[in-house]
Amino acid sequence: MNILIITAHPDPTSLTHSLSSVATDQLKRDGHKVRVSDLYAINWKSAVDHDDFPALPASERLKVGPASKQAYSTGSLTEDVVQEQEKLLWADAVIIAFPLWWFSMPAILKGWVERTLSYGFGYGRGEHTDTHWGDRYGEGLMAGKRAMLCVMIGGWEPHYGPRGVNGPVDDILFPMNHGVLYYPGFTVLPSFLVYRSDRLDEAGYNIAAERIRDRMKNLFTAEPIPYRMQNGGDYLIPSMQLRPELNPGITGFAAHLKPTDEETS
Amino acid sequence: MNILIITAHPDPTSLTHSLSSVATDQLKRDGHKVRVSDLYAINWKSAVDHDDFPALPASERLKVGPASKQAYSTGSLTEDVVQEQEKLLWADAVIIAFPLWWFSMPAILKGWVERTLSYGFGYGRGEHTDTHWGDRYGEGLMAGKRAMLCVMIGGWEPHYGPRGVNGPVDDILFPMNHGVLYYPGFTVLPSFLVYRSDRLDEAGYNIAAERIRDRMKNLFTAEPIPYRMQNGGDYLIPSMQLRPELNPGITGFAAHLKPTDEETS
């Protein structure tokens, strides 16, 4: 299979890069093809701006959505973005490795998301009807591909627990797992997490390396996060509310997980 | 009072900028001083990298936390970062205006957070003892200052409701409100939100403008989000779990809000 690994850390000797190398080695050993987008190494342009749309006259107002739609549909996106889109189309699975900075991904990686997942590619796809609200949340161009975050977390695990002061890690990652990956159609795997990532000793590193090797071995067999397909019948359209009989009384991110005992709708 | 407005949109005629101007005008009319950091206009550098630490030898490995600590403590941060830190120290309130892209802030703004809130300035402050776990979450250099997000949201409000498919907007914004603003000490106000921001007609715009004027008039009197001070007695140290008797049985982001009827500990 084909695997794209995206890394976002400025230090090539960082844990992010080191564990990505371990993952790459394991994947190759198992016969997969691996490509890497090392965002710092390729000096990825982070900020969406007018330069991203060379066909848009300099005098014209930049409306990001329409400009992105126009550029994608006419093949006039910039070459760096086209290359990333081609890698995504090539890939059967995507691994995204980064340090958690201020409870989200590094700016350079956010810029990769904003620029690569253009209108027509990552969002703005499909019809809007009474039974179908665009191809998103489980449908889209990335459908059939797997994705997984590998997150280096400086803090302590209990601080990210259900009642920890930082908030639960699953909720902190939900805007990325559900909002960035599931939205364009990826099947999302539980994230690979390393806590106290700045303080790993050799034994801790070896454990983390072994864990990521295992995750790579199971990349195509592991159970994904059981998000609900938007157009699968679980949501009212167009209000996109979860039907009241599903996860009754539950609000928040967790409502969008299908319990294991819930019947398929 | 002194107000810093930070804007992050590549189009100077965007709703983000237009409403920021309305806010600026109202604040000035009320006798406040206003400074603006228009991140696109100043071509803000988004990505943290080795260039941010001129005193760090090029051959030396970049460990971001220690490099940031060293640069802040020795006054060797880059001039653009120093200027933003000075503006924050000057401000009594900070308004951050941006479009919600992929359920978070634009990359350029994330880069502002990562680079401006350096170790020693935005995090890594205070002692760690049995009763005090660093100056954070309600304590820190930004204590006594107010902050408010102004967020332009392309999607529909019900999609961001308690059971809407995107997840509740308060939860989507929690990593920014609690994780980025409350962490270094800001008193955080409820966010100013505009839904379907790409489709506003003139009447809708006028309503939004009036709403933001009202928010500016009440900037220093509005009730903040009732987050819990980390070192105020509500959390066990060092596990940083909310004490079991507070919001019993509640997990997730909402647990960190103090109910109006809860006694101050």
Coordinates of C-alpha atoms in Angstrom, one line a residue:
Chain A
M1 CA 0.0 0.0 0.0
N2 CA 1.0 3.7 -0.3
I3 CA 1.6 5.7 2.8
L4 CA 2.2 9.5 3.0
I5 CA 3.8 10.7 6.2
I6 CA 3.6 14.4 6.9
T7 CA 5.9 15.9 9.6
A8 CA 5.9 19.3 11.1
H9 CA 8.8 20.0 13.4
P10 CA 11.7 22.5 12.8
D11 CA 14.4 20.2 14.3
P12 CA 15.3 17.2 12.1
T13 CA 16.5 15.4 15.2
S14 CA 13.2 15.9 17.1
L15 CA 11.1 13.1 18.5
T16 CA 8.6 13.9 15.8
H17 CA 11.1 13.1 13.1
S18 CA 12.7 10.2 14.9
L19 CA 9.4 8.4 15.5
S20 CA 8.4 9.2 11.9
S21 CA 11.6 7.4 10.7
V22 CA 10.8 4.4 12.9
A23 CA 7.3 4.3 11.3
T24 CA 8.8 4.7 7.8
D25 CA 11.2 1.8 8.4
Q26 CA 8.5 -0.5 9.7
L27 CA 6.2 0.3 6.8
K28 CA 8.9 -0.3 4.2
R29 CA 9.8 -3.6 6.0
D30 CA 6.2 -4.6 5.6
G31 CA 6.4 -4.0 1.8
H32 CA 4.6 -0.6 1.7
K33 CA 5.7 2.4 -0.3
V34 CA 6.3 5.5 1.8
R35 CA 6.5 9.2 0.8
V36 CA 7.3 11.9 3.3
S37 CA 6.3 15.6 3.3
D38 CA 8.6 17.2 5.8
L39 CA 7.0 20.6 5.9
Y40 CA 10.0 22.4 7.4
A41 CA 12.4 20.8 5.0
I42 CA 10.4 21.9 2.0
N43 CA 9.9 25.3 3.5
W44 CA 6.1 25.0 3.2
K45 CA 4.3 28.3 2.8
S46 CA 2.0 28.6 5.8
A47 CA -0.3 31.6 5.2
V48 CA -3.1 31.6 2.6
D49 CA -2.9 34.7 0.6
H50 CA -3.3 36.2 -2.8
D51 CA -0.2 34.6 -4.1
D52 CA -1.9 31.2 -3.8
F53 CA -4.2 32.1 -6.7
P54 CA -2.0 33.3 -9.6
A55 CA -4.9 33.5 -11.9
L56 CA -6.7 36.0 -9.7
P57 CA -6.0 39.5 -10.9
A58 CA -3.9 41.4 -8.3
S59 CA -6.5 44.1 -8.2
E60 CA -9.3 41.7 -7.4
R61 CA -10.6 41.1 -3.9
L62 CA -9.5 37.8 -2.4
K63 CA -12.5 35.8 -1.3
V64 CA -10.8 32.7 -0.2
G65 CA -13.5 30.1 -0.8
P66 CA -14.4 31.2 -4.3
A67 CA -10.7 31.8 -5.3
S68 CA -9.8 28.3 -4.1
K69 CA -12.7 26.8 -6.0
Q70 CA -11.8 28.6 -9.1
A71 CA -8.1 27.7 -8.9
Y72 CA -8.8 24.0 -8.2
S73 CA -11.4 23.7 -11.0
T74 CA -9.2 25.4 -13.6
G75 CA -6.0 23.7 -12.5
S76 CA -4.3 27.0 -11.5
L77 CA -3.3 26.1 -7.9
T78 CA 0.3 26.7 -7.1
E79 CA 2.7 23.8 -7.8
D80 CA 3.5 23.1 -4.1
V81 CA -0.2 22.6 -3.4
V82 CA -0.7 20.4 -6.5
Q83 CA 2.1 18.2 -5.4
E84 CA 0.6 17.7 -1.9
Q85 CA -2.8 16.9 -3.5
E86 CA -1.2 14.4 -5.8
K87 CA 0.5 12.7 -2.8
L88 CA -2.9 12.5 -1.0
L89 CA -4.5 11.0 -4.1
W90 CA -1.7 8.5 -4.3
A91 CA -1.8 7.5 -0.6
D92 CA -3.9 4.7 0.9
A93 CA -3.1 6.0 4.4
V94 CA -1.8 9.3 5.7
I95 CA 0.2 9.7 9.0
I96 CA 0.5 13.3 10.4
A97 CA 3.2 13.7 13.0
F98 CA 3.7 16.9 15.0
P99 CA 4.2 18.4 18.5
L100 CA 1.0 19.7 20.2
W101 CA 1.7 23.4 20.5
W102 CA -1.0 25.5 22.3
F103 CA -3.4 22.6 22.1
S104 CA -3.3 22.4 18.3
M105 CA -1.1 21.6 15.4
P106 CA 1.9 23.9 14.5
A107 CA 1.2 26.8 12.3
I108 CA 3.1 25.3 9.4
L109 CA 0.9 22.2 9.5
K110 CA -2.3 24.3 9.8
G111 CA -1.1 26.1 6.7
W112 CA -0.7 22.8 4.9
V113 CA -4.3 21.9 5.8
E114 CA -5.6 25.3 4.7
R115 CA -3.8 25.4 1.4
T116 CA -3.8 21.7 0.4
L117 CA -7.4 20.9 1.2
S118 CA -8.7 23.4 -1.3
Y119 CA -12.3 24.0 -2.2
G120 CA -13.4 21.2 -4.5
F121 CA -10.6 18.9 -3.1
G122 CA -11.0 18.9 0.7
Y123 CA -14.4 20.7 1.0
G124 CA -17.2 22.2 -1.1
R125 CA -17.9 18.8 -2.8
G126 CA -21.2 17.1 -3.6
E127 CA -24.8 18.1 -3.9
H128 CA -27.0 19.7 -1.2
T129 CA -30.4 18.1 -1.2
D130 CA -33.0 17.0 1.3
T131 CA -31.1 13.8 2.0
H132 CA -27.5 14.7 1.3
W133 CA -25.6 17.7 2.6
G134 CA -22.5 17.8 0.5
D135 CA -19.8 15.1 0.4
R136 CA -18.3 15.5 3.9
Y137 CA -17.9 13.8 7.2
G138 CA -17.2 10.3 6.0
E139 CA -17.7 11.1 2.3
G140 CA -15.4 13.0 0.0
L141 CA -12.3 12.7 -2.1
M142 CA -10.4 11.1 0.8
A143 CA -13.0 8.3 1.3
G144 CA -11.4 4.9 1.5
K145 CA -8.1 6.3 2.8
R146 CA -7.0 6.0 6.4
A147 CA -5.5 8.8 8.5
M148 CA -3.8 8.9 11.9
L149 CA -2.3 11.7 14.0
C150 CA 0.9 11.1 15.8
V151 CA 1.1 13.7 18.5
M152 CA 4.0 14.6 20.8
I153 CA 2.6 16.2 23.9
G154 CA 4.9 18.0 26.3
G155 CA 2.4 17.8 29.3
W156 CA 1.4 15.0 31.6
E157 CA -1.2 12.4 30.7
P158 CA -3.5 13.0 33.8
H159 CA -3.7 16.7 32.9
Y160 CA -5.4 15.5 29.7
G161 CA -7.8 13.1 31.4
P162 CA -11.6 13.3 31.5
R163 CA -11.4 15.9 34.3
G164 CA -7.9 17.1 33.8
V165 CA -7.3 20.8 33.7
N166 CA -6.3 20.8 30.0
G167 CA -9.4 19.1 28.9
P168 CA -9.6 15.5 27.6
V169 CA -7.1 14.8 24.8
D170 CA -9.8 13.2 22.6
D171 CA -11.8 16.5 22.8
I172 CA -8.7 18.6 22.1
L173 CA -8.0 16.5 19.0
F174 CA -11.6 16.3 17.8
P175 CA -11.4 19.5 15.7
M176 CA -8.4 17.8 13.9
N177 CA -9.7 14.2 13.8
H178 CA -13.3 14.9 13.0
G179 CA -13.0 18.4 11.5
V180 CA -9.9 18.1 9.4
L181 CA -9.6 14.4 8.6
Y182 CA -13.1 12.9 8.7
Y183 CA -14.6 15.9 7.0
P184 CA -12.9 15.3 3.6
G185 CA -13.7 11.6 3.9
F186 CA -10.8 9.9 5.7
T187 CA -11.3 6.9 7.9
V188 CA -9.7 8.1 11.1
L189 CA -7.7 5.9 13.4
P190 CA -7.2 6.6 17.1
S191 CA -4.2 9.0 17.5
F192 CA -0.8 7.8 18.5
L193 CA 0.2 9.9 21.6
V194 CA 3.4 10.4 23.5
Y195 CA 3.1 12.4 26.7
R196 CA 6.0 14.3 28.4
S197 CA 7.6 14.1 25.0
D198 CA 10.4 16.5 26.0
R199 CA 11.5 14.3 28.8
L200 CA 11.7 10.8 27.3
D201 CA 14.7 8.8 28.5
E202 CA 16.1 6.0 26.4
A203 CA 13.7 3.4 27.9
G204 CA 10.8 5.7 27.3
Y205 CA 11.9 6.3 23.7
N206 CA 12.2 2.5 23.1
I207 CA 8.7 2.0 24.4
A208 CA 7.3 4.7 22.1
A209 CA 9.2 3.3 19.1
E210 CA 7.8 -0.1 19.8
R211 CA 4.3 1.3 20.1
I212 CA 4.5 3.1 16.8
R213 CA 5.9 0.0 15.1
D214 CA 2.9 -1.9 16.3
R215 CA 0.6 0.9 15.1
M216 CA 2.2 0.7 11.6
K217 CA 1.8 -3.1 11.5
N218 CA -1.9 -2.7 12.2
L219 CA -2.4 0.4 10.1
F220 CA -4.9 -1.2 7.7
T221 CA -6.6 -3.5 10.2
A222 CA -7.0 -1.3 13.3
E223 CA -10.5 -0.3 14.2
P224 CA -11.2 3.4 13.3
I225 CA -12.8 6.0 15.5
P226 CA -16.5 5.2 15.1
Y227 CA -17.7 8.6 13.8
R228 CA -21.1 8.8 12.2
M229 CA -21.5 9.4 8.5
Q230 CA -23.3 12.7 8.0
N231 CA -25.5 11.5 5.2
G232 CA -26.0 8.0 6.6
G233 CA -29.3 8.8 8.3
D234 CA -28.1 9.7 11.8
Y235 CA -28.5 13.5 11.2
L236 CA -31.5 15.6 10.4
I237 CA -31.0 17.6 7.2
P238 CA -30.4 20.5 6.8
S239 CA -30.1 21.3 10.5
M240 CA -27.5 18.6 10.9
Q241 CA -28.6 17.7 14.4
L242 CA -28.0 14.2 15.6
R243 CA -31.4 12.5 15.7
P244 CA -32.8 12.7 19.2
E245 CA -33.1 8.9 19.5
L246 CA -29.3 8.4 19.0
N247 CA -27.1 8.9 22.0
P248 CA -30.1 10.5 23.7
G249 CA -29.3 13.3 26.1
I250 CA -25.6 13.4 25.1
T251 CA -24.2 16.7 23.8
G252 CA -20.7 17.6 22.7
F253 CA -18.1 15.9 20.6
A254 CA -18.8 12.4 22.1
A255 CA -22.3 12.4 20.7
H256 CA -20.8 11.9 17.2
L257 CA -19.3 8.6 18.2
K258 CA -21.5 5.5 17.4
P259 CA -21.8 3.2 20.4
T260 CA -20.7 -0.3 19.7
D261 CA -24.1 -1.6 20.4
E262 CA -26.0 0.8 18.2
E263 CA -27.6 -0.6 15.1
T264 CA -26.4 0.6 11.8
S265 CA -29.0 3.0 10.4
Chain B
M1 CA -7.9 52.0 28.5
N2 CA -5.6 50.4 26.0
I3 CA -6.9 47.8 23.5
L4 CA -4.9 45.7 21.1
I5 CA -6.8 44.3 18.1
I6 CA -5.2 41.4 16.2
T7 CA -6.6 40.6 12.8
A8 CA -5.8 37.6 10.6
H9 CA -7.4 37.7 7.1
P10 CA -5.5 38.2 3.8
D11 CA -8.2 40.4 2.3
P12 CA -8.3 44.0 3.8
T13 CA -11.9 44.3 2.7
S14 CA -13.0 41.1 4.5
L15 CA -15.6 40.9 7.1
T16 CA -12.9 40.3 9.7
H17 CA -11.3 43.6 8.8
S18 CA -14.5 45.5 8.4
L19 CA -15.9 44.5 11.8
S20 CA -12.5 45.2 13.4
S21 CA -12.7 48.7 12.0
V22 CA -16.2 49.1 13.5
A23 CA -14.8 47.9 16.8
T24 CA -11.9 50.3 16.6
D25 CA -14.1 53.2 15.9
Q26 CA -16.4 52.5 18.8
L27 CA -13.5 52.0 21.2
K28 CA -11.9 55.3 20.1
R29 CA -15.3 57.1 20.4
D30 CA -15.4 55.8 24.0
G31 CA -12.0 57.3 24.7
H32 CA -9.8 54.2 24.5
K33 CA -6.5 53.9 22.8
V34 CA -6.3 51.3 20.1
R35 CA -3.4 49.6 18.4
V36 CA -3.8 47.0 15.6
S37 CA -1.6 44.1 14.7
D38 CA -2.8 43.2 11.1
L39 CA -0.8 40.0 10.7
Y40 CA -1.1 39.8 7.0
A41 CA -0.3 43.5 6.5
I42 CA 2.9 43.1 8.6
N43 CA 3.7 39.9 6.8
W44 CA 3.9 38.0 10.1
K45 CA 6.3 35.0 10.0
S46 CA 4.1 32.0 10.8
A47 CA 6.5 29.1 11.4
V48 CA 8.7 28.7 14.5
D49 CA 12.2 27.8 13.4
H50 CA 15.8 28.3 14.1
D51 CA 15.8 31.9 12.8
D52 CA 13.6 32.8 15.8
F53 CA 16.6 32.3 18.0
P54 CA 19.5 34.4 16.6
A55 CA 21.6 33.6 19.7
L56 CA 21.3 29.9 19.1
P57 CA 24.4 28.7 17.1
A58 CA 23.3 27.4 13.7
S59 CA 24.9 24.1 14.4
E60 CA 23.0 23.6 17.6
R61 CA 19.9 21.4 17.8
L62 CA 16.7 23.4 18.1
K63 CA 14.8 22.4 21.2
V64 CA 11.9 24.9 21.0
G65 CA 11.0 25.2 24.7
P66 CA 14.6 25.7 26.0
A67 CA 15.5 28.0 23.0
S68 CA 12.5 30.1 23.6
K69 CA 13.2 30.3 27.4
Q70 CA 16.8 31.3 26.7
A71 CA 15.9 33.9 24.1
Y72 CA 13.3 35.5 26.3
S73 CA 15.4 35.6 29.4
T74 CA 18.4 37.1 27.6
G75 CA 16.4 39.5 25.5
S76 CA 17.4 37.9 22.2
L77 CA 14.0 37.3 20.7
T78 CA 13.5 38.7 17.2
E79 CA 12.3 42.2 16.9
D80 CA 8.8 41.3 15.5
V81 CA 8.1 39.1 18.5
V82 CA 9.4 41.7 21.0
Q83 CA 7.0 44.3 19.5
E84 CA 4.0 42.0 19.9
Q85 CA 5.0 41.2 23.5
E86 CA 5.3 45.0 24.2
K87 CA 1.8 45.5 22.7
L88 CA 0.4 42.8 24.9
L89 CA 2.0 44.3 28.0
W90 CA 0.6 47.7 27.0
A91 CA -2.9 46.4 26.5
D92 CA -5.7 46.2 29.0
A93 CA -7.7 44.2 26.6
V94 CA -7.0 42.1 23.5
I95 CA -9.4 41.4 20.6
I96 CA -8.5 38.7 18.2
A97 CA -10.5 38.7 14.9
F98 CA -10.3 35.9 12.4
P99 CA -12.2 33.5 10.1
L100 CA -12.7 30.0 11.5
W101 CA -10.8 27.8 9.0
W102 CA -10.9 24.1 9.5
F103 CA -12.3 24.6 13.0
S104 CA -9.4 26.6 14.3
M105 CA -7.5 29.9 13.8
P106 CA -5.7 30.6 10.5
A107 CA -2.1 29.4 10.3
I108 CA -0.7 33.0 10.4
L109 CA -2.5 33.6 13.7
K110 CA -1.4 30.3 15.2
G111 CA 2.1 31.4 14.3
W112 CA 1.5 34.6 16.2
V113 CA 0.5 32.6 19.2
E114 CA 3.4 30.2 19.0
R115 CA 6.1 32.9 18.5
T116 CA 4.7 35.7 20.7
L117 CA 3.7 33.6 23.7
S118 CA 7.3 32.5 24.3
Y119 CA 8.6 30.5 27.2
G120 CA 8.8 32.8 30.2
F121 CA 6.2 35.2 28.7
G122 CA 3.2 33.1 27.8
Y123 CA 4.1 29.8 29.5
G124 CA 6.8 28.3 31.7
R125 CA 6.2 30.8 34.5
G126 CA 6.0 30.4 38.3
E127 CA 7.0 27.8 40.8
H128 CA 5.9 24.2 40.9
T129 CA 5.1 23.2 44.5
D130 CA 2.5 21.0 46.3
T131 CA 0.0 23.9 46.1
H132 CA 0.9 25.7 43.0
W133 CA 1.6 24.3 39.6
G134 CA 3.1 27.2 37.7
D135 CA 1.5 30.5 36.9
R136 CA -1.1 29.4 34.4
Y137 CA -4.9 29.0 33.9
G138 CA -5.9 32.3 35.4
E139 CA -2.5 33.4 36.5
G140 CA 0.5 34.6 34.5
L141 CA 1.8 37.7 32.8
M142 CA -1.6 38.4 31.2
A143 CA -3.5 38.4 34.5
G144 CA -5.8 41.4 34.8
K145 CA -6.1 41.8 31.1
R146 CA -9.3 40.9 29.1
A147 CA -9.3 39.0 25.9
M148 CA -12.1 38.1 23.4
L149 CA -12.2 36.2 20.1
C150 CA -14.2 37.6 17.2
V151 CA -14.8 34.7 14.9
M152 CA -16.3 34.7 11.4
I153 CA -17.8 31.3 10.8
G154 CA -18.8 30.3 7.3
G155 CA -21.2 27.5 8.4
W156 CA -24.7 27.5 9.8
E157 CA -25.4 28.1 13.5
P158 CA -27.4 24.9 14.1
H159 CA -24.5 22.8 12.8
Y160 CA -22.5 24.2 15.7
G161 CA -25.2 23.5 18.3
P162 CA -25.0 21.1 21.3
R163 CA -25.8 18.1 19.0
G164 CA -24.8 19.7 15.6
V165 CA -22.5 17.7 13.3
N166 CA -19.6 20.1 13.7
G167 CA -19.6 19.9 17.5
P168 CA -20.7 22.7 19.8
V169 CA -19.0 26.0 19.0
D170 CA -18.0 26.5 22.7
D171 CA -16.1 23.2 22.6
I172 CA -14.4 24.0 19.3
L173 CA -13.2 27.3 20.7
F174 CA -12.2 25.9 24.1
P175 CA -8.6 25.1 23.1
M176 CA -8.3 28.7 22.1
N177 CA -10.2 30.4 24.9
H178 CA -9.0 28.2 27.7
G179 CA -5.8 26.8 26.2
V180 CA -4.4 29.9 24.5
L181 CA -6.0 32.9 26.4
Y182 CA -6.8 31.7 29.9
Y183 CA -3.5 29.8 30.1
P184 CA -1.3 32.9 30.2
G185 CA -3.7 34.6 32.5
F186 CA -6.2 36.5 30.5
T187 CA -9.7 37.0 31.7
V188 CA -11.6 35.6 28.7
L189 CA -14.9 37.0 27.5
P190 CA -17.5 35.0 25.6
S191 CA -16.6 35.1 21.9
F192 CA -18.2 37.3 19.4
L193 CA -19.5 35.1 16.6
V194 CA -20.9 35.7 13.1
Y195 CA -22.4 32.7 11.3
R196 CA -22.7 32.3 7.6
S197 CA -20.1 35.0 7.4
D198 CA -19.6 34.6 3.6
R199 CA -23.3 35.3 2.9
L200 CA -24.1 38.4 4.9
D201 CA -26.4 40.9 3.2
E202 CA -26.4 44.5 4.1
A203 CA -29.1 44.0 6.8
G204 CA -27.1 41.1 8.3
Y205 CA -23.9 43.2 8.2
N206 CA -25.6 46.1 10.0
I207 CA -26.8 43.7 12.8
A208 CA -23.3 42.3 13.2
A209 CA -21.8 45.8 13.3
E210 CA -24.3 46.8 16.0
R211 CA -23.5 43.7 18.0
I212 CA -19.8 44.3 17.9
R213 CA -20.3 48.0 18.9
D214 CA -22.3 46.8 21.9
R215 CA -19.6 44.3 22.8
M216 CA -17.0 47.0 22.7
K217 CA -19.1 49.3 24.9
N218 CA -19.2 46.5 27.5
L219 CA -15.7 45.3 27.0
F220 CA -14.6 46.1 30.6
T221 CA -17.9 45.3 32.3
A222 CA -19.1 42.1 30.6
E223 CA -19.1 38.9 32.6
P224 CA -16.2 36.6 31.6
I225 CA -16.4 32.9 31.0
P226 CA -16.3 31.4 34.5
Y227 CA -13.2 29.2 34.1
R228 CA -11.7 27.8 37.2
M229 CA -8.3 29.1 38.5
Q230 CA -5.9 26.2 38.4
N231 CA -4.2 27.1 41.7
G232 CA -7.4 28.3 43.4
G233 CA -8.1 25.1 45.1
D234 CA -10.4 23.4 42.6
Y235 CA -7.8 21.0 41.2
L236 CA -5.7 18.3 42.8
I237 CA -2.0 19.0 42.5
P238 CA 0.0 17.6 40.7
S239 CA -2.5 15.4 38.9
M240 CA -4.5 18.6 38.0
Q241 CA -7.8 16.7 38.2
L242 CA -10.9 18.7 39.1
R243 CA -11.8 17.8 42.6
P244 CA -14.5 15.1 42.6
E245 CA -17.0 17.1 44.6
L246 CA -17.0 19.9 41.9
N247 CA -19.3 19.4 38.9
P248 CA -19.6 15.8 40.1
G249 CA -19.8 13.3 37.2
I250 CA -19.2 15.9 34.5
T251 CA -16.3 15.3 32.2
G252 CA -14.9 17.2 29.3
F253 CA -14.4 20.9 28.7
A254 CA -17.6 22.0 30.5
A255 CA -16.3 20.6 33.8
H256 CA -13.9 23.6 33.9
L257 CA -16.7 26.1 34.1
K258 CA -17.8 27.2 37.5
P259 CA -21.6 26.9 38.0
T260 CA -23.1 30.2 39.0
D261 CA -24.3 28.7 42.3
E262 CA -21.0 27.1 43.3
E263 CA -19.3 28.6 46.3
T264 CA -15.9 30.2 45.8
S265 CA -13.3 27.8 47.2

